XYZ file of C-alpha atoms in Angstrom:
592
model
C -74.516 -40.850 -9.651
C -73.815 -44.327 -10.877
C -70.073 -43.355 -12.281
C -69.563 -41.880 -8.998
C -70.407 -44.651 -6.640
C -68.094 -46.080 -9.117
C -64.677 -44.185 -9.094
C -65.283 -44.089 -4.970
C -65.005 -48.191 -5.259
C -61.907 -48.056 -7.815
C -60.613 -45.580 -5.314
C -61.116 -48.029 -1.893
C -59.654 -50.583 -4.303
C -56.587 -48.933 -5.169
C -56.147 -48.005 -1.548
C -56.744 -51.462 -0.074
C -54.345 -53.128 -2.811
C -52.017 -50.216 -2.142
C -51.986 -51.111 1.703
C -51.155 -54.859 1.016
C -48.138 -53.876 -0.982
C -46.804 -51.962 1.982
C -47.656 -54.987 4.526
C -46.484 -57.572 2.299
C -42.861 -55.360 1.625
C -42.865 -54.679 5.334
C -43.056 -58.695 6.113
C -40.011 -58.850 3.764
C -37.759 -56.063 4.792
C -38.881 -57.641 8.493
C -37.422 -60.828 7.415
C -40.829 -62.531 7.926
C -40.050 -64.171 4.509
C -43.247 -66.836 5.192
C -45.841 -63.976 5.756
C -43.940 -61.580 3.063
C -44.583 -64.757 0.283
C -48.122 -65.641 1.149
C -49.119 -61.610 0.740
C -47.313 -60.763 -2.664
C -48.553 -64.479 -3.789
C -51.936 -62.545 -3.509
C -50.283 -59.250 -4.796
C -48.986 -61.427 -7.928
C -52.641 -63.077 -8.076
C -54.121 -59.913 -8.877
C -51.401 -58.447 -11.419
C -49.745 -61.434 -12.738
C -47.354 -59.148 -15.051
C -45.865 -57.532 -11.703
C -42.194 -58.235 -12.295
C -41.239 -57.271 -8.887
C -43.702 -58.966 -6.716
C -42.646 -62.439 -8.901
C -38.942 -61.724 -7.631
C -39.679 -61.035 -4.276
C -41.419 -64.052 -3.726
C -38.717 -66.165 -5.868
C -36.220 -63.976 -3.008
C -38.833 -65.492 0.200
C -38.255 -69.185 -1.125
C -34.859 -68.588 -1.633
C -34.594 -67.232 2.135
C -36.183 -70.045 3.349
C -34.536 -72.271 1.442
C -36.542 -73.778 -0.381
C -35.181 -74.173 -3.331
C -36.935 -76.534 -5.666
C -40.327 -74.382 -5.109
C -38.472 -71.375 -6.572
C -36.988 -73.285 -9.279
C -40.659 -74.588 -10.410
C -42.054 -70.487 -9.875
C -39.341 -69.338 -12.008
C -39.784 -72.597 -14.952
C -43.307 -71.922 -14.726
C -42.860 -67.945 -15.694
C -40.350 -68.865 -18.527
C -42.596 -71.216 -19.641
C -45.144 -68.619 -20.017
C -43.392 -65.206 -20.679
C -40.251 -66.290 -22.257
C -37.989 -63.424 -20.355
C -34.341 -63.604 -20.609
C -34.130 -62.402 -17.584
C -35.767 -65.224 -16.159
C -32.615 -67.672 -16.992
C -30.458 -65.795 -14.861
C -32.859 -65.788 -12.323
C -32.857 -70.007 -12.621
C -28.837 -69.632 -12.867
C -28.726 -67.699 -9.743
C -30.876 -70.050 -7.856
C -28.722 -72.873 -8.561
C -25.740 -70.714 -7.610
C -27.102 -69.990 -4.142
C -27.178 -73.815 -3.895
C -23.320 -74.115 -4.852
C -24.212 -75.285 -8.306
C -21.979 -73.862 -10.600
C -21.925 -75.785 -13.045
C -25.959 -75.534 -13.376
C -25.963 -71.955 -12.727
C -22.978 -70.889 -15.655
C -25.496 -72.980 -18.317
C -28.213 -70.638 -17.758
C -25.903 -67.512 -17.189
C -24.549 -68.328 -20.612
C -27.950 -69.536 -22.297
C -28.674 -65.874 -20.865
C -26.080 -64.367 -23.084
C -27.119 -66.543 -26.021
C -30.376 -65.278 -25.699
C -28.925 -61.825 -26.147
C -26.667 -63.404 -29.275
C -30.450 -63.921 -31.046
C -32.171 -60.847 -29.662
C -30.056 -58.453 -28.972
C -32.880 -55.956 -27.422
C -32.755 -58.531 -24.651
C -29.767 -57.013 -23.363
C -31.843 -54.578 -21.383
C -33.481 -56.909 -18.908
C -30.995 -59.702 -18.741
C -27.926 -56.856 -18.106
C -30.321 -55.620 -15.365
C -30.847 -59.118 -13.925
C -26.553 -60.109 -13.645
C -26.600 -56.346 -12.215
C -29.196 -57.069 -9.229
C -27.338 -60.179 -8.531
C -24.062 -58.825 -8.668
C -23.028 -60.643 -11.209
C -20.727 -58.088 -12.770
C -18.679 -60.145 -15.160
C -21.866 -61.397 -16.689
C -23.389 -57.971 -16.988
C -20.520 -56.856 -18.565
C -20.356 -59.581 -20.923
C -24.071 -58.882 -21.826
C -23.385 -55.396 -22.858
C -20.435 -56.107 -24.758
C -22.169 -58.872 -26.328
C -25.259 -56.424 -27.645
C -22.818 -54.108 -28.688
C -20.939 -55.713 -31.045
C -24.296 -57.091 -32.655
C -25.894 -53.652 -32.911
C -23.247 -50.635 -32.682
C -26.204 -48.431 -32.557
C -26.052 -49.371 -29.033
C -24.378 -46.847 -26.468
C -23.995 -48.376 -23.269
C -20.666 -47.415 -22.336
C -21.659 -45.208 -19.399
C -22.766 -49.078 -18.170
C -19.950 -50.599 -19.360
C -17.280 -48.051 -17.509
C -18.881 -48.125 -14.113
C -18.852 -52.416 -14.380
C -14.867 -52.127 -14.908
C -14.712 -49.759 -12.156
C -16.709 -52.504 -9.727
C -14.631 -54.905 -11.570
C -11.561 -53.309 -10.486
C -9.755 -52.680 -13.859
C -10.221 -48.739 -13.536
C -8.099 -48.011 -16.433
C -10.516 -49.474 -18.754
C -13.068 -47.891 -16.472
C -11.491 -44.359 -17.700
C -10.709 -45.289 -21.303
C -14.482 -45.870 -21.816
C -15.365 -43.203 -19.578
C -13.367 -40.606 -21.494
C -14.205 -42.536 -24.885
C -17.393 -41.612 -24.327
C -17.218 -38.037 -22.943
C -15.522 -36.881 -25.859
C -18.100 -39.117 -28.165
C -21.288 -37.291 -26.517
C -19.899 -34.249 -24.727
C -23.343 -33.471 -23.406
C -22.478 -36.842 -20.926
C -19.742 -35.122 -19.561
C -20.745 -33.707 -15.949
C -22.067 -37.103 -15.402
C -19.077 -38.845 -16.461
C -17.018 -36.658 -14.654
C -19.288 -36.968 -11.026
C -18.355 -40.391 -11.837
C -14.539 -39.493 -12.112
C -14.428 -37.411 -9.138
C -16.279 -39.736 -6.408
C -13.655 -42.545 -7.651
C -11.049 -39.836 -7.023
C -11.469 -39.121 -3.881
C -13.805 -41.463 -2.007
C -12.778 -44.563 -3.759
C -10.127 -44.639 -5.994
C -6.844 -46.472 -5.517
C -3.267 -45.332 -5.114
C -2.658 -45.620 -9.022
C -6.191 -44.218 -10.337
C -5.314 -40.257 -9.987
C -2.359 -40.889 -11.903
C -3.808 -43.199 -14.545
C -6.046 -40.333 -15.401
C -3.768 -37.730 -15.788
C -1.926 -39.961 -17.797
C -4.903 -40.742 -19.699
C -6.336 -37.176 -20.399
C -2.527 -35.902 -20.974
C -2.059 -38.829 -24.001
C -5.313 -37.852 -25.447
C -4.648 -34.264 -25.648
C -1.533 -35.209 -27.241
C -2.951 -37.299 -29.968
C -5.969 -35.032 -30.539
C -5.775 -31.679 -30.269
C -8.900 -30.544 -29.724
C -9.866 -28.340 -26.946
C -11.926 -30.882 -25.264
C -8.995 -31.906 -23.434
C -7.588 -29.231 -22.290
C -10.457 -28.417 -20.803
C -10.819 -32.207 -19.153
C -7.113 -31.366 -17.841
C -8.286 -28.214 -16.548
C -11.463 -30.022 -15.192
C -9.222 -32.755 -13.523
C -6.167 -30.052 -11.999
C -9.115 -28.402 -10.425
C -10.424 -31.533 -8.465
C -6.771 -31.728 -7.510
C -6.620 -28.064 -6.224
C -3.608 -27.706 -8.475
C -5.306 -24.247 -9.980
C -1.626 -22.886 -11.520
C -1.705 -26.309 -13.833
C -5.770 -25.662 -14.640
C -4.543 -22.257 -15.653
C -2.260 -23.313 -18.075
C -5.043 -25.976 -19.898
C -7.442 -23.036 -19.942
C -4.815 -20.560 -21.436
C -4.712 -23.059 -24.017
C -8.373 -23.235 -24.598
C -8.795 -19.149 -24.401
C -5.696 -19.011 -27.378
C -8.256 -20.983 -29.758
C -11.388 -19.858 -28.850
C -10.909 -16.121 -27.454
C -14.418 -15.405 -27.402
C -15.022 -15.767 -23.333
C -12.663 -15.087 -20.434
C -15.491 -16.186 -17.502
C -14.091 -19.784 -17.391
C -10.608 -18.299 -16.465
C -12.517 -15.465 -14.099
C -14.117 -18.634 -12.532
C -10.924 -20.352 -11.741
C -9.711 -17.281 -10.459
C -12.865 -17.414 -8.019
C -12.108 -21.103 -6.963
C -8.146 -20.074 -6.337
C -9.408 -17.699 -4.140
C -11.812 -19.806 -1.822
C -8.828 -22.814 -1.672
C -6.650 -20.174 -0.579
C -4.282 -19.895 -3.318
C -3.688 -16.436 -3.788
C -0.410 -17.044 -5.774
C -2.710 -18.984 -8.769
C -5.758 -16.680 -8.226
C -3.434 -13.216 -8.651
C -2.109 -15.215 -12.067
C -5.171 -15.794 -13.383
C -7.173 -12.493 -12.902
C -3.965 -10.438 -13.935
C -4.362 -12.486 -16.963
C -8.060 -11.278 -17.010
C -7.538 -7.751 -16.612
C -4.682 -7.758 -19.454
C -6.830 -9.751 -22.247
C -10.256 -8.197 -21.898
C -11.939 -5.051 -22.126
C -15.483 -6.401 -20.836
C -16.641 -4.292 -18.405
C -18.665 -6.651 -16.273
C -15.594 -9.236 -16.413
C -12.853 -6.331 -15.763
C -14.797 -5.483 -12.608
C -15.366 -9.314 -11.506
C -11.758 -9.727 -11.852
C -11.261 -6.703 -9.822
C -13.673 -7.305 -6.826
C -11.787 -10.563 -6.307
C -8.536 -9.018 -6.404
C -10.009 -6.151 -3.840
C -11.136 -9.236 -1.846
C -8.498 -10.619 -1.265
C -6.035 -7.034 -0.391
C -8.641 -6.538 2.105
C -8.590 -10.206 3.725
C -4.688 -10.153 4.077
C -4.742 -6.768 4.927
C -2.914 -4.821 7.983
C -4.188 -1.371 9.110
C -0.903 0.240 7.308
C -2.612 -0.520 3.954
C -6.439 0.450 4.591
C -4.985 4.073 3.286
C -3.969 2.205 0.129
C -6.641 0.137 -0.276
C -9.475 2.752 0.228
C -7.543 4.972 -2.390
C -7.360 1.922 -4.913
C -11.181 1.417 -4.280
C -12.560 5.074 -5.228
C -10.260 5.160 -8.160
C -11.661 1.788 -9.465
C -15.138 3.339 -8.753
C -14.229 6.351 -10.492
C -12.859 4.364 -13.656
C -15.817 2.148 -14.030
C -18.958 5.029 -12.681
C -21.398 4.307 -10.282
C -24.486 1.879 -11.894
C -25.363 -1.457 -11.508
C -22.654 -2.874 -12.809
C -20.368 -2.059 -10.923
C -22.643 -3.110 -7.800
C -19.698 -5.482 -6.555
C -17.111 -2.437 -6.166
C -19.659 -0.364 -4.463
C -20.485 -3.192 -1.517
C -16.744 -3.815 -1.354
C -16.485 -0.473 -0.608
C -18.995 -0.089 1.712
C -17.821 -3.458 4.226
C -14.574 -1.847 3.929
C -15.422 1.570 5.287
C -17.484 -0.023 7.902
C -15.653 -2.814 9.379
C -11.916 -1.906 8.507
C -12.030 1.902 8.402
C -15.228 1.911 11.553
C -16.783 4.515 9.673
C -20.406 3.238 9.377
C -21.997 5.895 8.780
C -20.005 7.200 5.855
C -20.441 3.125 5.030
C -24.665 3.454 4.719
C -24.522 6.672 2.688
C -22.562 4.514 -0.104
C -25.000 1.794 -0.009
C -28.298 4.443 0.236
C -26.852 6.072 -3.432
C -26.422 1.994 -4.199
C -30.337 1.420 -3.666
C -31.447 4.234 -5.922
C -30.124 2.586 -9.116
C -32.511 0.577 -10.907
C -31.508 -2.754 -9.393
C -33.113 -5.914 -10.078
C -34.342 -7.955 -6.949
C -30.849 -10.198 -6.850
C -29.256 -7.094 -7.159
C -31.594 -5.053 -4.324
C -31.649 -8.186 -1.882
C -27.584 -7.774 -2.047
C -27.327 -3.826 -1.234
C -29.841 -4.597 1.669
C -27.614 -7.242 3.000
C -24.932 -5.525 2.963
C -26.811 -2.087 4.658
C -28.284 -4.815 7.122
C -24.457 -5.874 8.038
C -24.050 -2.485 8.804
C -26.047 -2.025 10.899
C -26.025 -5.141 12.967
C -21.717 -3.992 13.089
C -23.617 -0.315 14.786
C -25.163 -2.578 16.867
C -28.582 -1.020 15.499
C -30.234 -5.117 15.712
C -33.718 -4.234 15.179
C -32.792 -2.052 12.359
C -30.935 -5.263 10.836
C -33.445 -7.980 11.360
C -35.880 -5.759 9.551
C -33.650 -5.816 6.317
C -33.065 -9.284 6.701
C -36.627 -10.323 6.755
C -37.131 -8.012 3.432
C -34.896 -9.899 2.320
C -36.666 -13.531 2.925
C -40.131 -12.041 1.912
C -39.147 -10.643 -1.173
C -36.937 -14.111 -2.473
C -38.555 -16.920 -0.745
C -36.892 -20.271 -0.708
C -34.254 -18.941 -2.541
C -30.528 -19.682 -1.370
C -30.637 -15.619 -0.682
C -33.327 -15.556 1.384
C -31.705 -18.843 3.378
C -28.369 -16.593 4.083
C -30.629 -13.608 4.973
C -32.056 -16.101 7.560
C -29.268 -17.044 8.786
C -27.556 -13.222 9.365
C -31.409 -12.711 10.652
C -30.440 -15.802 13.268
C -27.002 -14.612 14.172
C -28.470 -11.494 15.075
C -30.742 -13.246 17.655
C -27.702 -14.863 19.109
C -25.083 -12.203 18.850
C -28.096 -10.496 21.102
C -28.655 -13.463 23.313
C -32.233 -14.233 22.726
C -31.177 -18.304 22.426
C -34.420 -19.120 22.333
C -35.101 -17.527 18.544
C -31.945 -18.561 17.487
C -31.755 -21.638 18.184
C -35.239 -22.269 16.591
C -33.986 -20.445 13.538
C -30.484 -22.516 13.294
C -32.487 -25.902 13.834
C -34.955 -25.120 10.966
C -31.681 -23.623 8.941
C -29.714 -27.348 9.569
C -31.548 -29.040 6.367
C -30.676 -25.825 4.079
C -30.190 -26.649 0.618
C -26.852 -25.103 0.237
C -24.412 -27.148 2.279
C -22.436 -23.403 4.093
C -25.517 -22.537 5.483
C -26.437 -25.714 6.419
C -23.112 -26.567 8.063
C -22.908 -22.958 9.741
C -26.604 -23.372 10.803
C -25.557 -27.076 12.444
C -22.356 -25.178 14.461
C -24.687 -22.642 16.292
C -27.170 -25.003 16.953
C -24.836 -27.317 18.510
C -23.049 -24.551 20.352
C -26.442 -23.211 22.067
C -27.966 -26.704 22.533
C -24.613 -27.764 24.255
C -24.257 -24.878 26.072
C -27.746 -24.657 27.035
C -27.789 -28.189 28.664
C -24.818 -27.896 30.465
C -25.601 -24.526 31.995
C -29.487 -23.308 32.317
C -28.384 -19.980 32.931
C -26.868 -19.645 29.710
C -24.038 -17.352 31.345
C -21.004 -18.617 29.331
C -22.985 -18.724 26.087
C -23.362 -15.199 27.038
C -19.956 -14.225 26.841
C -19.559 -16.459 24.403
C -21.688 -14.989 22.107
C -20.276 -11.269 23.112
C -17.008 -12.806 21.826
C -18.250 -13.571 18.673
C -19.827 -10.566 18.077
C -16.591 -8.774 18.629
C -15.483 -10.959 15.858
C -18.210 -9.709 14.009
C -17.302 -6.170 14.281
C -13.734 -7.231 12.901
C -12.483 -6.316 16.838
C -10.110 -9.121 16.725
C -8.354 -7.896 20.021
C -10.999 -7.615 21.722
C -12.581 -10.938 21.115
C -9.476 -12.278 22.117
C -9.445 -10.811 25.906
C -13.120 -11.979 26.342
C -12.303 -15.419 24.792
C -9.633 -15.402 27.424
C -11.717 -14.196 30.301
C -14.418 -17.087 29.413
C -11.605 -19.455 29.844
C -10.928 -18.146 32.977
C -13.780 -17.630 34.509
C -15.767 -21.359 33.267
C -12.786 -23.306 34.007
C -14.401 -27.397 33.460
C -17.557 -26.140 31.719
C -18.728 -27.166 28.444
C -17.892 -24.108 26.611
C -14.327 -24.143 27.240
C -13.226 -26.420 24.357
C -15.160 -24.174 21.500
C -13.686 -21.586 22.904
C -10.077 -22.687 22.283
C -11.016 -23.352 19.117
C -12.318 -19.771 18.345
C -9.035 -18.353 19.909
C -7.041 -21.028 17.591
C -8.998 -19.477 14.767
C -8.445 -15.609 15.596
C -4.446 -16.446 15.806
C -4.236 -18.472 13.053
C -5.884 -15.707 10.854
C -3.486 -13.424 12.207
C -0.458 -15.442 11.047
C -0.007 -16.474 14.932
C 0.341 -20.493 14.311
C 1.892 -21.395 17.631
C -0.645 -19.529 19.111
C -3.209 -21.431 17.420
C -1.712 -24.474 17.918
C -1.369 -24.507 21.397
C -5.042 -23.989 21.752
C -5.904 -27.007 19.603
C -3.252 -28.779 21.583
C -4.755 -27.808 24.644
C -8.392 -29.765 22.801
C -6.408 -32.612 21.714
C -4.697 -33.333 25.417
C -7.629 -32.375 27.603
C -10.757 -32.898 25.487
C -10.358 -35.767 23.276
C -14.044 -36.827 23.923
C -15.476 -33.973 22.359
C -17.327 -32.670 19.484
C -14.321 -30.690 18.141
C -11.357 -33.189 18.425
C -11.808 -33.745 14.732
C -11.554 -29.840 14.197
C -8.960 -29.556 16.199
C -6.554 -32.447 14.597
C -6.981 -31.095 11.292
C -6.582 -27.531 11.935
C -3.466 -28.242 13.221
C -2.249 -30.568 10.642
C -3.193 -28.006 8.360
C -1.053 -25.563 9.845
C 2.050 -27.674 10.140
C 1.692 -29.221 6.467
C 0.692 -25.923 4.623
C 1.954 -22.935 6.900
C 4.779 -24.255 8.782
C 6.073 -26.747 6.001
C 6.099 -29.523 8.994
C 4.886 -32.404 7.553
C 6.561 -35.044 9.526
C 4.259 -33.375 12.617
C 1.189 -33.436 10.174
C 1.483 -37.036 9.007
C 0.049 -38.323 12.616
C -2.157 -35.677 12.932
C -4.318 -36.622 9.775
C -3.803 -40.117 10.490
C -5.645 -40.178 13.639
C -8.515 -38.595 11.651
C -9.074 -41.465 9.231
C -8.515 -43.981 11.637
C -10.488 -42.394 14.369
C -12.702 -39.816 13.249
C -14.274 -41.491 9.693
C -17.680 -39.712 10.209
C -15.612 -36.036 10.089
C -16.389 -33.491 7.696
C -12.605 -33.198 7.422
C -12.110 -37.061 6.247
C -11.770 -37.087 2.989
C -9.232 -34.061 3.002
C -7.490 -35.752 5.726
C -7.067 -38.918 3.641
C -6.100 -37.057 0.636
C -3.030 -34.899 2.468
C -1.820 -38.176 4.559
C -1.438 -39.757 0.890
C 0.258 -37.045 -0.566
C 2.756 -37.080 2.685
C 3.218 -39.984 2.620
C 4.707 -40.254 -0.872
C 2.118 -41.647 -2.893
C 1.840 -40.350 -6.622
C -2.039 -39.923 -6.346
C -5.191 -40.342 -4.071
C-alpha cells in the first residue's frame, strides 16, 4: 500500500511539472517573454541540467532586452558546466547588441574549443546552426574533421553549402558521400531533388548533370550510371534514363525490374515513345515469366488507352493469344484483369467480362491477389449498373485489408458508387474521411468530390445539377464518352450562372482533350479563364491549357503566359511547381 500511495504522488508530480512546461512554453510562443522567464526559471530550478529551459530563458532576456542579465545567466552556466556551446551562446548575445567584435572572440574561442576537443563539435555545430550562423557551423565541422577523419559529417556539411549558396560544393560533397556510403543515398538524393525543383537556381540542374556525367567518366563504376539514371528520371527525360540503365543491365545482367520500372514511370508521364523502348527491350532480353508478362500488361495498357473501336478486334485477339502463351494461374493475374476491363468497358460485354474474372477467383490467390480480382468484378458491376452488388465487393475488400492503401481505393470506388447513385449524403461523408488518405491519388481524388458536392450542395439545396452532374460522370464511367458529352452539354444549358457550370467545362475540356480534340478542350478552359477567374479551377484550367499548347500543339509562345500567370498568381496550386519548371524550360534556361 505504501509503494502505491507512492507512484500515485510521482505520478501527480510528473503531471503538475508536465503542465508548467506547457504554460511556461505557451507564455513564450505568446510572446509574454516576462511570464514565460519567471515559469521555466522554476522549470530550470527543479532540473538544473535542462538545456532547453536555460536557452529559453537566456531567449526571454534577450527579448526584453535585457542584455547584461543574460550575459551573467550564460557566464554563470560556463562557469559551472564548461559547454562549448555556451560561448556561442555569449557570442550571439553580444551580436544581437551589434557587437561584433565581442561576439567573433567567442564564436572563434568556440572553434578553438573544438581545436582541443574535437567531440565538442557536436553541441557547438548545433549551437551556430540554431542561430543561423552557417559559416561558423560549417567551419566547426570542417574543423573536427580534419582533427579526427573518423568523423563523417558531410551530409551536415553539404546541406550548410547549399544554405550558404555555393551549391556546387553542396553536390560535390553530396555525391562524395553517396558513393562513399551508398546506403545514404535516398536521403542524399531527397536532398537533391527538393533543391531541384523547389529551390534550386537556374545553374544547379545543370551543375549536376555535369557533376554525375564527370564522375561516371572518371570512375566507371555502375554507381553512376545509375545516379544519371536516378537524375534523367527527376527530369522526366526517361529515353536518357534508359540509356544509363542499359549500361548498368550490360554489367550486371542479373535483373531487368529496374528497366520494367522505368518502363512503368514512362507510361504514367505519358511518354509512350520511351516506355515502348524500354519494355521492347524487356521482352527481347528476358525469359522471366513474371517480368515478360509485366512488360506485357503495360504494353496492353497502353494499346487499350490510345485505342479507337477499329482496333478492339486486334487488341482482344492479341490479349487471348498472350493468355494462351503464358496459361491461366496466378501469374499471369495482370493479363486476365486486363482482359476482363477490356471486354467490359470497350467491347460492353459484361457478362462475358465476370465469367473471366469468376475462373480468376478460383486460383489459389493470395489476399493482394483476391482483393484485386474482386475489384475488378466490383467495377463490373458498378459499369452493369448492379450498385449494391458493387459496394458489397468493395467493402470485402476494406474488411479483409484494413488500413491498407487497397482497402483506401476500395473505399473510394465504394464512395463513387454512392455518388455516381446520388446518395450525397454517404459520399460526401466517405470523400471527407478519404481527404487525409495516406497515398496522395486518393487523397487528392477524395478532396475533388468532396469539393464538388460541398460546392454544389451549398449553392443549390436541391442538389439538381449535381444530379446530372453526377449522371455525366457516370457515363464517363461506363467509357460512354458521347454520351457524357450531350449531358455535360445539357447541364450547361440548362444551369446557366450556377455553381456547377465551371467544373463542368472542365470535364468537357477533359473528354476532348482525351479524344485528341484540343481546340475543343481549349475553348472550354477558355471559356473558365474569361468568365470564371474567381474560381476553384482557374489554376486547372491555365495549366491544362498550357499543357496542351506546349506539349500537343507545339505552341509555346501561347504557353509561356499561361504558366506564368500560375506562379505569379496561383503559388498555392498543385500545378506550381510543374508550371515553374515548363516556363523555365520555355523560356530558354539550361535547367530548373
Amino acid at each position: 500500500m505504501k509503494y502505491f500511495f507512492i507512484n500515485i504522488a510521482l505520478f501527480f508530480s510528473l503531471v503538475c511539472f508536465s503542465q508548467n512546461e506547457q504554460l511556461a512554453q505557451y507564455y513564450f510562443e505568446k510572446g509574454d517573454f516576462e511570464k514565460a522567464k519567471i515559469s521555466f526559471e522554476e522549470l530550470l530550478k527543479t532540473t538544473p541540467q535542462n538545456y532547453l529551459y536555460f536557452t529559453r530563458i537566456v531567449d526571454c532576456y534577450q527579448q526584453l532586452q535585457d542584455f547584461a542579465a543574460s550575459e551573467k545567466l550564460i557566464k554563470e552556466r560556463l562557469d559551472k558546466y564548461k559547454q562549448g556551446s555556451l560561448l556561442v551562446e555569449l557570442g550571439y548575445n553580444f551580436q544581437l547588441q551589434k557587437n561584433e567584435a565581442s561576439a567573433k572572440k567567442y564564436y572563434d574561442e568556440a572553434i578553438e574549443r573544438i581545436k582541443k576537443n574535437p567531440n565538442e563539435v557536436y553541441g557547438i555545430a548545433n549551437s551556430f546552426e540554431r542561430k543561423v550562423l552557417l559559416a561558423y557551423a560549417l567551419k566547426s565541422y570542417q574543423t573536427a574533421t580534419t582533427l579526427e577523419p573518423k568523423y563523417n559529417f558531410n551530409y551536415q556539411i553539404a546541406l550548410l553549402y547549399g544554405q550558404l549558396g555555393n551549391t556546387e560544393m553542396m553536390i560535390s560533397t553530396f555525391l562524395d558521400e553517396a558513393f562513399a556510403n551508398p546506403q545514404n543515398s535516398i536521403q542524399i538524393q531527397n536532398q537533391l531533388a527538393r533543391f531541384m525543383v523547389e529551390e534550386g537556381d537556374e545553374n544547379f540542374n545543370e551543375t549536376l548533370r555535369k557533376a554525375l556525367i564527370t564522375r561516371a567518366q572518371k570512375n566507371q563504376d555502375v554507381f553512376w550510371n545509375e545516379y544519371l539514371s536516378w537524375y534523367y528520371v527527376q527530369q522526366k527525360e526517361f529515353g536518357k534514363a534508359f540509356i544509363q540503365e542499359k549500361a548498368v543491365y550490360k554489367r550486371n545482367p542479373e535483373s531487368l525490374s529496374s528497366i520494367v520500372n522505368l518502363g512503368q514511370l514512362a507510361i504514367e508521364e505519358d511518354d509512350a515513345e520511351a516506355a515502348k523502348e524500354i519494355l521492347g527491350f524487356v521482352l527481347e532480353n528476358t525469359k522471366d515469366l513474371e517480368l515478360l508478362i509485366q512488360a506485357n500488361s503495360y504494353l496492353m495498357e497502353m494499346k487499350i488507352d490510345k485505342a479507337q473501336e477499329k482496333d478492339f478486334a486486334a487488341i482482344d485477339s492479341e490479349l487471348k493469344g498472350l493468355l494462351k502463351e503464358y496459361e491461366i494461374s496466378p501469374i499471369s493475374l495482370s493479363l486476365q484483369l486486363i482482359q476482363a476491363h477490356f471486354v467490359a468497358f470497350n467491347l460492353k460485354k459484361p457478362e462475358e467480362a465476370k465469367a473471366i474474372i469468376k475462373k480468376t477467383l478460383e486460383l489459389q490467390l493470395n489476399d493482394y491477389e483476391a482483393a484485386d480480382a474482386k475489384m475488378e468484378l466490383a467495377d463490373i458491376l458498378l459499369f452493369e449498373e448492379k450498385f449494391n452488388q458493387a459496394l458489397i465487393y468493395y467493402s470485402q475488400i476494406e474488411e479483409n485489408l484494413k488500413n491498407d492503401e487497397v482497402a483506401h481505393e476500395a473505399s473510394l470506388k465504394a464512395a463513387k458508387t454512392s455518388y455516381f447513385q446520388g446518395d450525397f449524403v454517404w459520399a460526401l461523408k466517405q470523400f471527407k474521411e478519404l481527404k487525409s488518405a495516406s497515398t496522395q491519388l486518393i487523397a487528392n481524388d477524395a478532396l475533388e468530390y468532396f469539393l464538388l458536392i460541398n460546392d454544389n450542395t451549398v449553392a443549390d439545396s436541391t442538389q439538381t445539377a449535381l444530379k446530372q452532374f453526377a449522371k455525366g460522370d457516370y457515363l464517363l464511367y461506363q467509357n460512354r464518352n458521347p454520351e457524357a458529352i450531350a449531358q455535360f452539354q445539357a447541364i450547361l444549358k440548362s444551369f446557366k450562372g450556377q455553381q456547377i457550370v465551371t467544373v463542368t467545362l472542365l470535364r468537357l475540356g477533359k473528354i476532348y482533350e482525351k479524344q485528341g480534340e484540343y481546340n475543343l478542350a481549349l475553348s472550354q478552359y477558355q471559356n473558365i479563364i474569361d468568365n470564371h477567374a474567381d474560381g476553384i479551377y482557374i489554376d486547372e484550367a491555365l495549366y491544362f491549357s498550357a499543357d496542351i499548347y506546349n506539349n500537343k500543339l507545339q505552341d509555346h509562345e501561347k504557353a509561356k503566359p499561361l504558366y506564368e500567370k500560375i506562379i505569379f498568381s496561383h503559388q498555392d496550386s498543385i500545378y506550381f511547381v510543374d508550371a515553374r519548371k515548363e516556363y523555365r524550360q520555355l523560356r530558354g534556361d539550361k535547367n530548373l
